[in-house]
Structure formats: structure tokens, C-alpha cells
CSV table of C-alpha atoms and ligand atoms in Angstrom, one decimal:
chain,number,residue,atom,x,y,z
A,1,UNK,CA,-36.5,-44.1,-43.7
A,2,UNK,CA,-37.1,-44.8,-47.5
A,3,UNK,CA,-40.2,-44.1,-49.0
A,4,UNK,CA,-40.7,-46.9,-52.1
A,5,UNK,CA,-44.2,-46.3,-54.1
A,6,UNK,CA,-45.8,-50.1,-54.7
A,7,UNK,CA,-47.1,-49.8,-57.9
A,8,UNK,CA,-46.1,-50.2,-62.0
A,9,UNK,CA,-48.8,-47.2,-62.6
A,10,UNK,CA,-47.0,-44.6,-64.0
A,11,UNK,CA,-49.6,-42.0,-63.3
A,12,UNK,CA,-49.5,-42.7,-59.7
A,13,UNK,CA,-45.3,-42.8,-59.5
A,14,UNK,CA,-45.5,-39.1,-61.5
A,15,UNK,CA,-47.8,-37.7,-58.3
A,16,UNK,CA,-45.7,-39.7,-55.8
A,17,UNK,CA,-42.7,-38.0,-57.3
A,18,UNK,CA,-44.0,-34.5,-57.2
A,19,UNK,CA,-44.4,-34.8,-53.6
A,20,UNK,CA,-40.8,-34.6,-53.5
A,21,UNK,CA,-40.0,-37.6,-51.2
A,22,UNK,CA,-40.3,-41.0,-53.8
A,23,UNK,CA,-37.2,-43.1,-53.1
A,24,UNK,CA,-37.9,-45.8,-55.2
A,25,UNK,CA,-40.7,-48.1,-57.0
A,26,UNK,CA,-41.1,-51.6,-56.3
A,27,UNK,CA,-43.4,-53.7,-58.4
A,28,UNK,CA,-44.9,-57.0,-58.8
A,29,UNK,CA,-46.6,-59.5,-61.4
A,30,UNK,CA,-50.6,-58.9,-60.2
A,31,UNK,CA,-49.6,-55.2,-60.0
A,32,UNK,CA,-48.0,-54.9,-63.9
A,33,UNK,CA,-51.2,-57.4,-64.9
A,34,UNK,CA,-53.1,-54.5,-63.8
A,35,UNK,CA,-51.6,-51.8,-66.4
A,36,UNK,CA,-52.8,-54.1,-69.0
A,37,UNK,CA,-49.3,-52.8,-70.8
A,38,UNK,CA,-46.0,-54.7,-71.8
A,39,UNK,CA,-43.8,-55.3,-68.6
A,40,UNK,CA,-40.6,-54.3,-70.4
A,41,UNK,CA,-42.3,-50.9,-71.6
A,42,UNK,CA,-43.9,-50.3,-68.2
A,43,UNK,CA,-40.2,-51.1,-66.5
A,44,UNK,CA,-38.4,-48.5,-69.1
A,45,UNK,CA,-41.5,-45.5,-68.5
A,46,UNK,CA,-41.0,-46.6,-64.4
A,47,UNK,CA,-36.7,-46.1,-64.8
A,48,UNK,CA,-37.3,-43.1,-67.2
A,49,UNK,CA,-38.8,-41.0,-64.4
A,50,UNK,CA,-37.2,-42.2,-61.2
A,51,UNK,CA,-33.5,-42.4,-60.7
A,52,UNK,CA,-34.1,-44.8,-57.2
A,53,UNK,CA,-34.5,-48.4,-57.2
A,54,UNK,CA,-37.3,-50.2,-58.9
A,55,UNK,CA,-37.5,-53.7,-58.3
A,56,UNK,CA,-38.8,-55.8,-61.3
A,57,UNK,CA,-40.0,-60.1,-60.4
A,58,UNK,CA,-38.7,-62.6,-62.3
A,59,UNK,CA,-41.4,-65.2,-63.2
A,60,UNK,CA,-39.1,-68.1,-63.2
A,61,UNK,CA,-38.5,-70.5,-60.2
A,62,UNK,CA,-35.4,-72.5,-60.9
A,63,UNK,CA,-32.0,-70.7,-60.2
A,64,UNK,CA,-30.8,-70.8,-64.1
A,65,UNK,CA,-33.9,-69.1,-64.9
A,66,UNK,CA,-33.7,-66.4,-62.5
A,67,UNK,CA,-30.5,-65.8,-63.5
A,68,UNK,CA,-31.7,-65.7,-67.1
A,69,UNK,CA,-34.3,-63.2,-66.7
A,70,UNK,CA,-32.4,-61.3,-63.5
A,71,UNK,CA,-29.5,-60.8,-66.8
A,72,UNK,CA,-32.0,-59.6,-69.2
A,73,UNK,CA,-33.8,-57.2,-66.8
A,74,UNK,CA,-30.9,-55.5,-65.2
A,75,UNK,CA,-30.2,-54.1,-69.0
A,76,UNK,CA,-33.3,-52.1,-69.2
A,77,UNK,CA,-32.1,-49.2,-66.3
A,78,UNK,CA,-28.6,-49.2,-63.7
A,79,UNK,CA,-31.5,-49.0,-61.3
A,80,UNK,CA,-32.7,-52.4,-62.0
A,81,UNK,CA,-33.2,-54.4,-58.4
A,82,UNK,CA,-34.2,-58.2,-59.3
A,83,UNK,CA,-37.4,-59.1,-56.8
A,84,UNK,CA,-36.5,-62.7,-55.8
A,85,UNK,CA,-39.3,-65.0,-54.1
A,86,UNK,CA,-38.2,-66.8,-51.0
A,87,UNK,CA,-37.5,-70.1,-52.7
A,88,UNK,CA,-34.3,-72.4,-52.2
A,89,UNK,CA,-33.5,-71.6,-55.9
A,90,UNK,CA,-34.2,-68.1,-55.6
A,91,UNK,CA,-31.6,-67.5,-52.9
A,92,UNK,CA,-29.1,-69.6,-54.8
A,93,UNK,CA,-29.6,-67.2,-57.8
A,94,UNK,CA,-29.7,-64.4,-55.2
A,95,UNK,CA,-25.8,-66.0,-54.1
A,96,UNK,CA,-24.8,-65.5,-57.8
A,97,UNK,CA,-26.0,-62.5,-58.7
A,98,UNK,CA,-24.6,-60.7,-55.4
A,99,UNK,CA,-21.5,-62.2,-56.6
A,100,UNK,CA,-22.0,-60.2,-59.8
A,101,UNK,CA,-22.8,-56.9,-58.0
A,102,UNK,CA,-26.4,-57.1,-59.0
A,103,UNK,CA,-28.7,-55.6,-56.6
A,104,UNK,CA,-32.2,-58.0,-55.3
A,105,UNK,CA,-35.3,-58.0,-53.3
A,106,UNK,CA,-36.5,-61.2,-52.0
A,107,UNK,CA,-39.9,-60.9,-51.9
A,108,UNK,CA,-42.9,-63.2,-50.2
A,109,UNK,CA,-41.1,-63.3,-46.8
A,110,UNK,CA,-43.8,-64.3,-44.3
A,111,UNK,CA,-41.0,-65.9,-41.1
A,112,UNK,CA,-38.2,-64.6,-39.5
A,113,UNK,CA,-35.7,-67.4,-40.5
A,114,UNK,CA,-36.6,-66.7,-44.0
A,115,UNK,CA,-35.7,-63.4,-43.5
A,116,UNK,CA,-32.1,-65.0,-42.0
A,117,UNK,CA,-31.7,-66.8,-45.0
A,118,UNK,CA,-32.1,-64.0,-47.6
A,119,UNK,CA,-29.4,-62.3,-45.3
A,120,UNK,CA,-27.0,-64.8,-45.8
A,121,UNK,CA,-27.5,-65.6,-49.1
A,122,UNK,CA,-26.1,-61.9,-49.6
A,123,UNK,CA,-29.5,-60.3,-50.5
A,124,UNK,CA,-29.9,-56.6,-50.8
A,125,UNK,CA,-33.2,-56.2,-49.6
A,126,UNK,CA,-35.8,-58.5,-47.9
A,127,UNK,CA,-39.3,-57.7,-47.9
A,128,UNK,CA,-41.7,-59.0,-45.3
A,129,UNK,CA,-45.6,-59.1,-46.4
A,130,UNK,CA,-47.1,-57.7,-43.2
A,131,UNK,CA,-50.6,-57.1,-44.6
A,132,UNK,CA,-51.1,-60.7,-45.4
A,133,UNK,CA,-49.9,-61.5,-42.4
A,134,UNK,CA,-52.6,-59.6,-40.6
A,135,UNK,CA,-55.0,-60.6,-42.7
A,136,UNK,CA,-54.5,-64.0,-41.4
A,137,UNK,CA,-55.0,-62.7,-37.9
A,138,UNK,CA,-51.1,-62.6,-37.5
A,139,UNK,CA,-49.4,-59.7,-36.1
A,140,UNK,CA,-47.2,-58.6,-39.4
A,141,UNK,CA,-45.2,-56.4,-37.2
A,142,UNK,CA,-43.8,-58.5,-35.2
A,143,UNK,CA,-42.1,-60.0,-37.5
A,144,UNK,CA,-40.5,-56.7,-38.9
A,145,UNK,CA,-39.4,-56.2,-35.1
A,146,UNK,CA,-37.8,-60.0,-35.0
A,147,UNK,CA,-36.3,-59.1,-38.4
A,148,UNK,CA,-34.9,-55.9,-37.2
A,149,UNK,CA,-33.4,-58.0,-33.8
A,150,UNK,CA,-31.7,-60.5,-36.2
A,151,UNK,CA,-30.0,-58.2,-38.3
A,152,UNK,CA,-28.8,-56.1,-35.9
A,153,UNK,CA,-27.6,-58.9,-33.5
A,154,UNK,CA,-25.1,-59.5,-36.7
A,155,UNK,CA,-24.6,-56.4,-38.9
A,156,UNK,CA,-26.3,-57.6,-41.9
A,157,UNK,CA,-26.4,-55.2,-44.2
A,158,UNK,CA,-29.7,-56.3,-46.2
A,159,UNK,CA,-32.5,-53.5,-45.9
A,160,UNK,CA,-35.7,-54.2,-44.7
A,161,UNK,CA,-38.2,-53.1,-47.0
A,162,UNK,CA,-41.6,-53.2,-45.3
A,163,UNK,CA,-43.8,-54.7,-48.2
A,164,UNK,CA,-47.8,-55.5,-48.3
A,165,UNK,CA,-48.5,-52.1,-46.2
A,166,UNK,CA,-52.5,-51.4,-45.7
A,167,UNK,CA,-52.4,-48.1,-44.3
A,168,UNK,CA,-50.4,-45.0,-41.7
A,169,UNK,CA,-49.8,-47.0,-38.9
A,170,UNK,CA,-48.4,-49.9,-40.5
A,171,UNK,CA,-46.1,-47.2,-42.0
A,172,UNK,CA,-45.6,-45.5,-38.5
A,173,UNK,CA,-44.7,-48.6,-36.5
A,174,UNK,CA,-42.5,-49.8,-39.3
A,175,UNK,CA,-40.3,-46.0,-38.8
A,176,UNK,CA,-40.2,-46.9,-35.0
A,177,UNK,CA,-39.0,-49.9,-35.6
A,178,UNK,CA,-36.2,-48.7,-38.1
A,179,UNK,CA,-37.4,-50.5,-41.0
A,180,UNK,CA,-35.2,-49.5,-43.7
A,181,UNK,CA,-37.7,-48.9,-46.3
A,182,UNK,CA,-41.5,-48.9,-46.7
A,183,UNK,CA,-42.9,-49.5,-49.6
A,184,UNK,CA,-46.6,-47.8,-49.8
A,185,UNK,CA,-49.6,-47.9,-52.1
A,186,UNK,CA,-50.5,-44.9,-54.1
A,187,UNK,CA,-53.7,-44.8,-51.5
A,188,UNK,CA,-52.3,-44.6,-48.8
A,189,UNK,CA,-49.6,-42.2,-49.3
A,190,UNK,CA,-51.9,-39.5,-49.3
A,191,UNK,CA,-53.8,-40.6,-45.8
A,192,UNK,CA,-49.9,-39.9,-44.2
A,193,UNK,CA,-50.6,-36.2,-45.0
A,194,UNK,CA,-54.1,-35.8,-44.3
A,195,UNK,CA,-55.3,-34.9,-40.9
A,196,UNK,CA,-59.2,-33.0,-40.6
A,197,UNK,CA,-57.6,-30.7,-37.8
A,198,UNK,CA,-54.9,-29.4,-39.9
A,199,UNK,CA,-57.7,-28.9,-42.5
A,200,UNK,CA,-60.3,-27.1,-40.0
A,201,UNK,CA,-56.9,-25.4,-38.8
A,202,UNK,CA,-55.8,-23.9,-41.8
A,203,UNK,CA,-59.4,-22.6,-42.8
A,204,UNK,CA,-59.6,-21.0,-39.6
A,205,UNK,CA,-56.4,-19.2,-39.7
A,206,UNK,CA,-57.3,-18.1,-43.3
A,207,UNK,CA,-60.9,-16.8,-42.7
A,208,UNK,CA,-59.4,-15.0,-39.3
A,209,UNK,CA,-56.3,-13.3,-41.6
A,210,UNK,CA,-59.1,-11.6,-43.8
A,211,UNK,CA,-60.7,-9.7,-40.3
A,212,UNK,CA,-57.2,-7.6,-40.9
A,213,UNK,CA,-55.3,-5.3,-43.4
A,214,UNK,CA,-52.2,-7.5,-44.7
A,215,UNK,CA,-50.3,-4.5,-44.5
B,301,LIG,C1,-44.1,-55.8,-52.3
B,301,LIG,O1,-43.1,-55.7,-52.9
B,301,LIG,C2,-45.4,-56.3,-52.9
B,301,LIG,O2,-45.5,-55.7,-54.2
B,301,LIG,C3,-46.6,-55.7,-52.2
B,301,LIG,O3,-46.3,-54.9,-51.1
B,301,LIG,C4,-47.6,-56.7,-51.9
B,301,LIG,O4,-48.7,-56.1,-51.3
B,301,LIG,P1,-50.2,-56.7,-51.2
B,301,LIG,O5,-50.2,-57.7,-50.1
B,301,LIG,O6,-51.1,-55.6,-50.8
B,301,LIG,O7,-50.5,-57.3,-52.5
């Protein structure tokens, strides 16, 4: 399973990376808002220090727009994927620009069939929104697990990238499930390392080695 960090702060993609197991960045429009910095600048810092796939949204919503920005943004870094939204012109553009070997994520998936439609349309990676899906009292993981049936059942080759993830378990069901890719908050990242008995563990063993001579 990938590990994607879901953010455009660079801070937090420089400690994800030191942990030795970033595959990749994705990013959206509320989360560049949020640097406050110029989304071209933020993308070029992002590709600079991660040679994995960072997805960058186009703003448009008709299919020669997309294609107009998808153009522009795939010369800032080879590692350039063009987030799509789930809209009848975004899977046209998403047609086109598989035809040109440009690599997209089609993003605000919330249903199964539009999950079947990005697949056909050629995309390379589809990402379901669990979290908002739960916070409508809907079980986001079922639909990963209907995705995952689909694609299967016919050797699509678009990755599901687990998107809108809220904390460990949404990250451990989504491994059983064989979710391609999860893409995680800075936040939460570190709560899939933590545990209070390795903690009390460790300090133990530590206190106990100083009873004895090393050597
Ligand atoms: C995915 O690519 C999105 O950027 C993200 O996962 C959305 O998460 P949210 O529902 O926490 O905003």
C-alpha cells in the first residue's frame, strides 16, 4: 500500500518524508487556500522535495479548460498528476489527457458507479471521500470495498486512492481491503505509530537495562 501525505504544507511533507515511507502528496484548493502562498510556487517547493506523485486540481469545470490548465500544470514537475472532479466534462478531459499519457486523479467520488466511470474513462487514480461520507452517517468503507469488487471483477488498472481519511482505522480497513493508496493528513500520520504500551514498554526495558553493567 502507498502512503500519499494530504496536504500543500511543505513543513509537514519535509517530516512525512523523513519518516522514510512518503509515496506521494496529493493536494486540493481549501488545502493550498490554507498556505496563504501562490499555488504554482507551493506545487514547485511540493515537486522539489518529493520525486512521487503529487496531484494538483484544476479549477475549471468544462473539458477545454481542464485541458488548458491540466497542460499548464503538468510543466511545473514529470510528477505532475491532474486531480480531476467527478464531472461529465472532467472525465471527457480525463479521456484526452490519458490519450496523451498524462497521469489524473478524479477526485470528489462519493458512489460506486462513479468510481466505474472514472475507470473507463481511462483514469489513473480514483479517489473516494470516505470521511464525508461518514460524516453523513454513511459507511465510507463500503464503498472502497464495492470499488475494490468492481475493479477487480474487470482488471481495471485505475488505483484507488483512499481520500478524506479521519484517522488509523480508516487507514487500517482501507490496507485490508487492498486500497491501492491512502492518502493521510499530517495528524494522523503520527497516531499510526503511537501506541501508550510501546511507550510504557520501552521505558521499562530502559529503566530495567540500567539495574546491570552493559558489559
Ligand atoms: C483528497 O485528495 C482530498 O484532498 C482530501 O482527502 C479531502 O479530505 P477532507 O474531507 O478531510 O477535506
Amino acid at each position: 500500500m502507498e502512503f500519499f501525505i494530504d496536504t500543500a504544507d511543505i513543513e509537514e511533507i519535509r517530516q512525512a518524508k523523513e519518516l522514510g515511507i512518503l509515496d506521494g502528496v496529493t493536494t486540493n484548493p481549501s488545502l493550498m487556500a490554507k498556505t496563504g502562498k501562490n499555488t504554482r510556487k507551493v506545487l514547485e517547493e511540493i515537486c522539489a522535495l518529493v520525486q512521487g506523485p503529487v496531484s494538483a486540481e484544476v479549477l475549471a469545470t468544462d473539458k477545454e479548460g481542464i485541458l488548458k490548465e491540466a497542460h499548464e500544470l503538468v510543466k511545473i514537475a514529470d510528477n505532475i498528476v491532474i486531480k480531476v472532479p467527478l464531472i461529465s466534462d472532467g472525465l471527457k478531459a480525463v479521456r484526452v489527457l490519458a490519450s496523451e499519457g498524462i497521469q489524473t486523479n478524479v477526485t470528489l467520488c462519493f458512489s460506486a458507479t462513479q468510481a466505474l466511470m472514472a475507470a473507463k474513462a481511462g483514469a489513473t487514480y480514483i479517489s473516494p471521500f470516505i470521511g464525508r461520507l461518514d460524516d453523513l452517517s454513511q459507511t465510507g468503507m463500503e464503498l472502497i470495498e464495492d470499488i475494490v469488487a468492481i475493479y477487480q471483477n474487470y482488471q481495471f488498472e485505475t488505483k484507488i486512492l483512499v481520500a478524506s481519511i479521519r484517522h488509523p482505522v480508516h487507514v487500517k480497513e482501507a490496507a485490508i481491503l487492498g486500497a491501492d493508496v491512502a492518502t493521510i493528513p499530517f495528524s494522523v500520520f503520527d497516531k499510526l505509530i503511537q501506541h501508550p504500551l510501546t511507550d510504557s514498554g520501552l521505558a521499562k526495558f530502559l529503566s530495567d537495562a540500567k539495574k546491570i553493567p552493559l558489559s
